[in-house]
Short mmCIF file of C-alpha atoms in Angstrom, two decimals:
data_model
loop_
_atom_site.label_atom_id
_atom_site.label_comp_id
_atom_site.label_asym_id
_atom_site.label_seq_id
_atom_site.Cartn_x
_atom_site.Cartn_y
_atom_site.Cartn_z
CA MET A 868 -7.98 -20.01 -2.63
CA SER A 869 -6.81 -21.44 0.68
CA ALA A 870 -3.18 -21.01 -0.07
CA SER A 871 -3.82 -17.36 -1.26
CA ALA A 872 -4.09 -14.08 0.41
CA LEU A 873 -5.52 -10.86 -0.81
CA ILE A 874 -3.60 -7.73 0.49
CA VAL A 875 -5.66 -4.50 0.39
CA VAL A 876 -3.49 -1.62 0.63
CA ASP A 877 -4.20 1.73 2.13
CA VAL A 878 -7.95 2.10 0.79
CA GLN A 879 -8.27 5.16 3.22
CA ASN A 880 -10.11 8.40 3.20
CA ASP A 881 -7.09 10.64 2.68
CA PHE A 882 -6.25 8.82 -0.56
CA CYS A 883 -9.69 9.24 -1.92
CA PRO A 884 -11.60 12.35 -3.15
CA GLY A 885 -11.83 14.85 -0.55
CA GLY A 886 -8.78 13.45 1.31
CA ALA A 887 -5.52 15.19 2.10
CA LEU A 888 -3.36 13.19 -0.28
CA VAL A 889 -5.88 12.17 -3.22
CA VAL A 890 -5.18 9.45 -5.51
CA PRO A 891 -7.30 10.35 -8.68
CA LYS A 892 -10.48 7.98 -8.64
CA GLY A 893 -9.20 6.14 -5.51
CA ASP A 894 -12.81 5.71 -4.59
CA GLU A 895 -13.91 4.06 -7.50
CA ILE A 896 -12.06 0.73 -6.65
CA VAL A 897 -14.18 -0.03 -3.59
CA PRO A 898 -16.94 -1.95 -5.07
CA LEU A 899 -14.24 -4.25 -6.98
CA VAL A 900 -12.05 -4.66 -3.86
CA ASN A 901 -15.28 -5.77 -2.05
CA ARG A 902 -15.93 -8.57 -4.63
CA LEU A 903 -12.42 -9.67 -4.42
CA ILE A 904 -12.54 -9.75 -0.43
CA GLU A 905 -15.57 -11.89 -0.92
CA ALA A 906 -13.78 -14.22 -3.23
CA PHE A 907 -10.86 -14.74 -1.09
CA GLU A 908 -10.60 -16.98 2.25
CA HIS A 909 -7.70 -14.98 3.62
CA VAL A 910 -7.63 -11.14 3.56
CA VAL A 911 -5.08 -8.68 4.93
CA MET A 912 -5.40 -4.99 5.20
CA THR A 913 -2.67 -2.40 5.43
CA GLN A 914 -3.38 1.17 6.98
CA ASP A 915 -1.10 4.18 6.59
CA TRP A 916 -0.87 5.41 10.32
CA HIS A 917 1.48 8.38 10.88
CA PRO A 918 1.89 10.42 14.07
CA ALA A 919 1.47 14.10 13.77
CA GLY A 920 4.46 15.83 12.58
CA HIS A 921 5.92 12.71 10.78
CA SER A 922 9.15 13.27 8.86
CA SER A 923 7.75 12.49 5.45
CA PHE A 924 5.21 15.43 5.71
CA ALA A 925 6.51 18.55 3.88
CA SER A 926 5.10 20.58 6.91
CA SER A 927 7.91 19.13 9.13
CA HIS A 928 10.53 20.58 6.56
CA LYS A 929 10.97 24.46 6.47
CA GLY A 930 10.68 25.86 3.13
CA LYS A 931 9.81 22.43 1.51
CA ALA A 932 6.66 22.03 -0.59
CA PRO A 933 4.41 18.77 -0.84
CA PHE A 934 5.64 16.53 -3.47
CA SER A 935 9.29 17.83 -3.43
CA THR A 936 12.10 15.60 -2.05
CA THR A 937 14.72 15.67 0.79
CA PHE A 938 17.30 13.33 1.80
CA MET A 939 16.95 11.10 4.86
CA SER A 940 19.32 8.62 6.40
CA TYR A 941 17.81 5.94 4.24
CA GLY A 942 17.84 7.80 0.99
CA ASP A 943 15.63 10.14 -0.99
CA GLN A 944 12.19 10.89 0.55
CA THR A 945 9.13 12.28 -1.35
CA LEU A 946 7.70 14.96 1.02
CA TRP A 947 3.81 14.60 1.21
CA PRO A 948 0.92 16.69 2.50
CA ASP A 949 -0.02 15.86 6.02
CA HIS A 950 -2.14 12.58 5.88
CA CYS A 951 -3.47 9.69 7.49
CA VAL A 952 -2.67 11.13 10.91
CA GLN A 953 -3.53 8.52 13.54
CA GLY A 954 -7.07 8.67 15.01
CA THR A 955 -8.24 11.09 12.45
CA PRO A 956 -11.00 10.60 9.96
CA GLY A 957 -8.57 10.74 7.12
CA ALA A 958 -6.66 7.48 8.34
CA GLU A 959 -10.14 5.42 8.37
CA PHE A 960 -10.88 3.02 5.84
CA GLN A 961 -12.99 4.40 3.03
CA PRO A 962 -16.75 4.16 3.65
CA GLY A 963 -18.10 1.05 1.90
CA LEU A 964 -15.00 -0.98 2.21
CA VAL A 965 -15.86 -4.40 3.85
CA TRP A 966 -12.75 -4.58 5.92
CA THR A 967 -14.00 -6.62 8.76
CA LYS A 968 -13.34 -9.84 7.09
CA ALA A 969 -9.49 -8.97 7.40
CA GLU A 970 -7.62 -11.51 9.47
CA LEU A 971 -4.94 -9.09 10.01
CA ILE A 972 -4.28 -5.20 9.74
CA ILE A 973 -0.72 -4.02 9.22
CA ARG A 974 -0.31 -0.33 10.22
CA LYS A 975 2.52 1.20 8.82
CA GLY A 976 4.49 4.73 8.79
CA PHE A 977 4.05 5.05 12.54
CA ARG A 978 7.67 5.47 13.17
CA PRO A 979 8.28 9.09 13.26
CA ALA A 980 11.70 9.27 11.51
CA ILE A 981 11.04 6.74 8.63
CA ASP A 982 8.08 6.45 6.21
CA SER A 983 6.83 3.13 4.98
CA TYR A 984 5.33 2.50 1.71
CA SER A 985 5.65 -1.45 1.62
CA ALA A 986 3.43 -3.54 3.54
CA PHE A 987 6.75 -5.72 4.20
CA TYR A 988 9.34 -3.15 5.13
CA GLU A 989 9.95 0.44 6.10
CA ASN A 990 11.53 2.69 3.56
CA ASP A 991 15.01 1.78 4.81
CA ARG A 992 14.27 -1.69 3.01
CA THR A 993 15.61 -3.49 6.15
CA THR A 994 13.14 -2.87 9.09
CA PRO A 995 10.33 -5.53 8.58
CA THR A 996 6.62 -5.03 9.34
CA GLY A 997 6.34 -8.84 10.27
CA LEU A 998 3.81 -9.59 7.43
CA GLY A 999 6.40 -11.74 5.60
CA GLY A 1000 6.70 -14.13 8.60
CA TYR A 1001 3.02 -14.08 9.17
CA LEU A 1002 2.11 -15.10 5.72
CA LYS A 1003 4.79 -17.82 5.61
CA GLU A 1004 3.92 -19.35 9.02
CA ARG A 1005 0.43 -19.58 7.68
CA GLY A 1006 1.52 -21.19 4.60
CA LEU A 1007 0.09 -18.42 2.26
CA GLN A 1008 2.50 -18.19 -0.52
CA GLN A 1009 0.34 -16.76 -3.38
CA LEU A 1010 -0.41 -12.98 -2.71
CA VAL A 1011 -2.81 -10.89 -4.98
CA ILE A 1012 -2.33 -7.13 -4.17
CA VAL A 1013 -4.88 -4.31 -4.62
CA GLY A 1014 -5.34 -0.83 -3.56
CA LEU A 1015 -3.72 2.58 -3.45
CA ALA A 1016 -1.59 3.90 -4.78
CA THR A 1017 -0.29 1.62 -7.54
CA ASP A 1018 3.04 3.33 -8.08
CA PHE A 1019 3.99 3.80 -4.49
CA CYS A 1020 2.53 1.53 -1.69
CA VAL A 1021 1.14 -1.18 -4.04
CA ALA A 1022 4.25 -1.30 -6.10
CA TYR A 1023 6.63 -1.42 -3.01
CA SER A 1024 4.64 -4.11 -1.39
CA ALA A 1025 4.66 -6.21 -4.66
CA LEU A 1026 8.37 -5.82 -4.95
CA ASP A 1027 9.08 -6.75 -1.41
CA ALA A 1028 6.74 -9.70 -1.68
CA ALA A 1029 8.55 -11.04 -4.62
CA ARG A 1030 11.79 -10.50 -3.18
CA LEU A 1031 10.91 -12.55 -0.18
CA GLY A 1032 9.83 -15.46 -2.50
CA PHE A 1033 6.19 -15.15 -2.60
CA GLU A 1034 4.18 -15.57 -5.95
CA VAL A 1035 2.76 -12.11 -6.41
CA ALA A 1036 -0.05 -10.77 -8.91
CA VAL A 1037 -1.26 -6.91 -8.73
CA VAL A 1038 -4.83 -6.46 -9.95
CA LEU A 1039 -4.53 -3.18 -11.91
CA ASP A 1040 -8.20 -2.58 -12.25
CA ALA A 1041 -8.45 -2.74 -8.56
CA CYS A 1042 -5.66 -0.01 -7.99
CA ARG A 1043 -5.38 3.58 -8.92
CA ALA A 1044 -1.97 5.61 -9.22
CA ILE A 1045 -0.65 9.08 -8.32
CA ASP A 1046 1.63 9.13 -11.33
CA LEU A 1047 4.15 11.56 -9.90
CA ASN A 1048 6.75 12.46 -12.60
CA GLY A 1049 6.37 9.33 -14.48
CA SER A 1050 6.16 7.09 -11.25
CA LEU A 1051 3.46 4.77 -12.66
CA LYS A 1052 5.56 3.69 -15.79
CA TRP A 1053 8.45 3.10 -13.35
CA ALA A 1054 6.46 0.97 -10.95
CA GLN A 1055 4.98 -1.39 -13.67
CA GLU A 1056 8.39 -1.58 -15.35
CA GLU A 1057 10.05 -2.60 -11.85
CA MET A 1058 7.28 -4.98 -11.05
CA ARG A 1059 7.47 -6.89 -14.52
CA ALA A 1060 11.20 -7.18 -13.88
CA ALA A 1061 10.63 -8.76 -10.48
CA GLY A 1062 8.32 -11.35 -11.81
CA VAL A 1063 5.15 -9.78 -10.46
CA LYS A 1064 2.07 -10.61 -12.53
CA LEU A 1065 0.19 -7.46 -13.82
CA ALA A 1066 -3.34 -8.81 -13.98
CA ASP A 1067 -6.98 -7.67 -14.12
CA SER A 1068 -9.74 -8.97 -12.08
CA THR A 1069 -11.80 -10.74 -14.71
CA ARG A 1070 -10.58 -14.18 -13.81
CA LEU A 1071 -10.47 -13.81 -10.10
CA VAL A 1072 -14.06 -12.67 -9.69
CA ALA A 1073 -15.52 -14.82 -12.31
#
């Protein structure tokens, strides 16, 4: 798998049971993600990394509740509970995740005025993280994406990767979803339409 890279998205404490923004059963993927990490020569991690008072937090908008929406300069934004605040335990990788093999850790969501679901772009869809250039310069054209959550950061990362010309697969059994107002169905339909392969881990860890 020398021309392939595994991208592990946001397997952090705040997205797992006991965290501030729980993705149901998010911790259950850790053993499988570790097996995939072992199988790949090249591994990239992403880490949600918000400053306190981030604009995507419901607490930053008077009268707004978590999971409501507001309009930002770049479009509609879901407002979240405070989560993955820089330097806090909630922002750390989930215990047991073998993340030390990662050749690169992309931190996203650190700009106070804009959220970032994708590993490749901020939510304005134009400000890059630099990951696309990094992968292309290293000749890593086939991407396998796993992590949290299927219908937000995983899907947005996969869609952007496909838009940039990468060959992309999402390993569904190594992901978990929030499924907010039908977001999982939307994400799966969008990924299929973009040419993203929706796969399971059987072949990859055989």
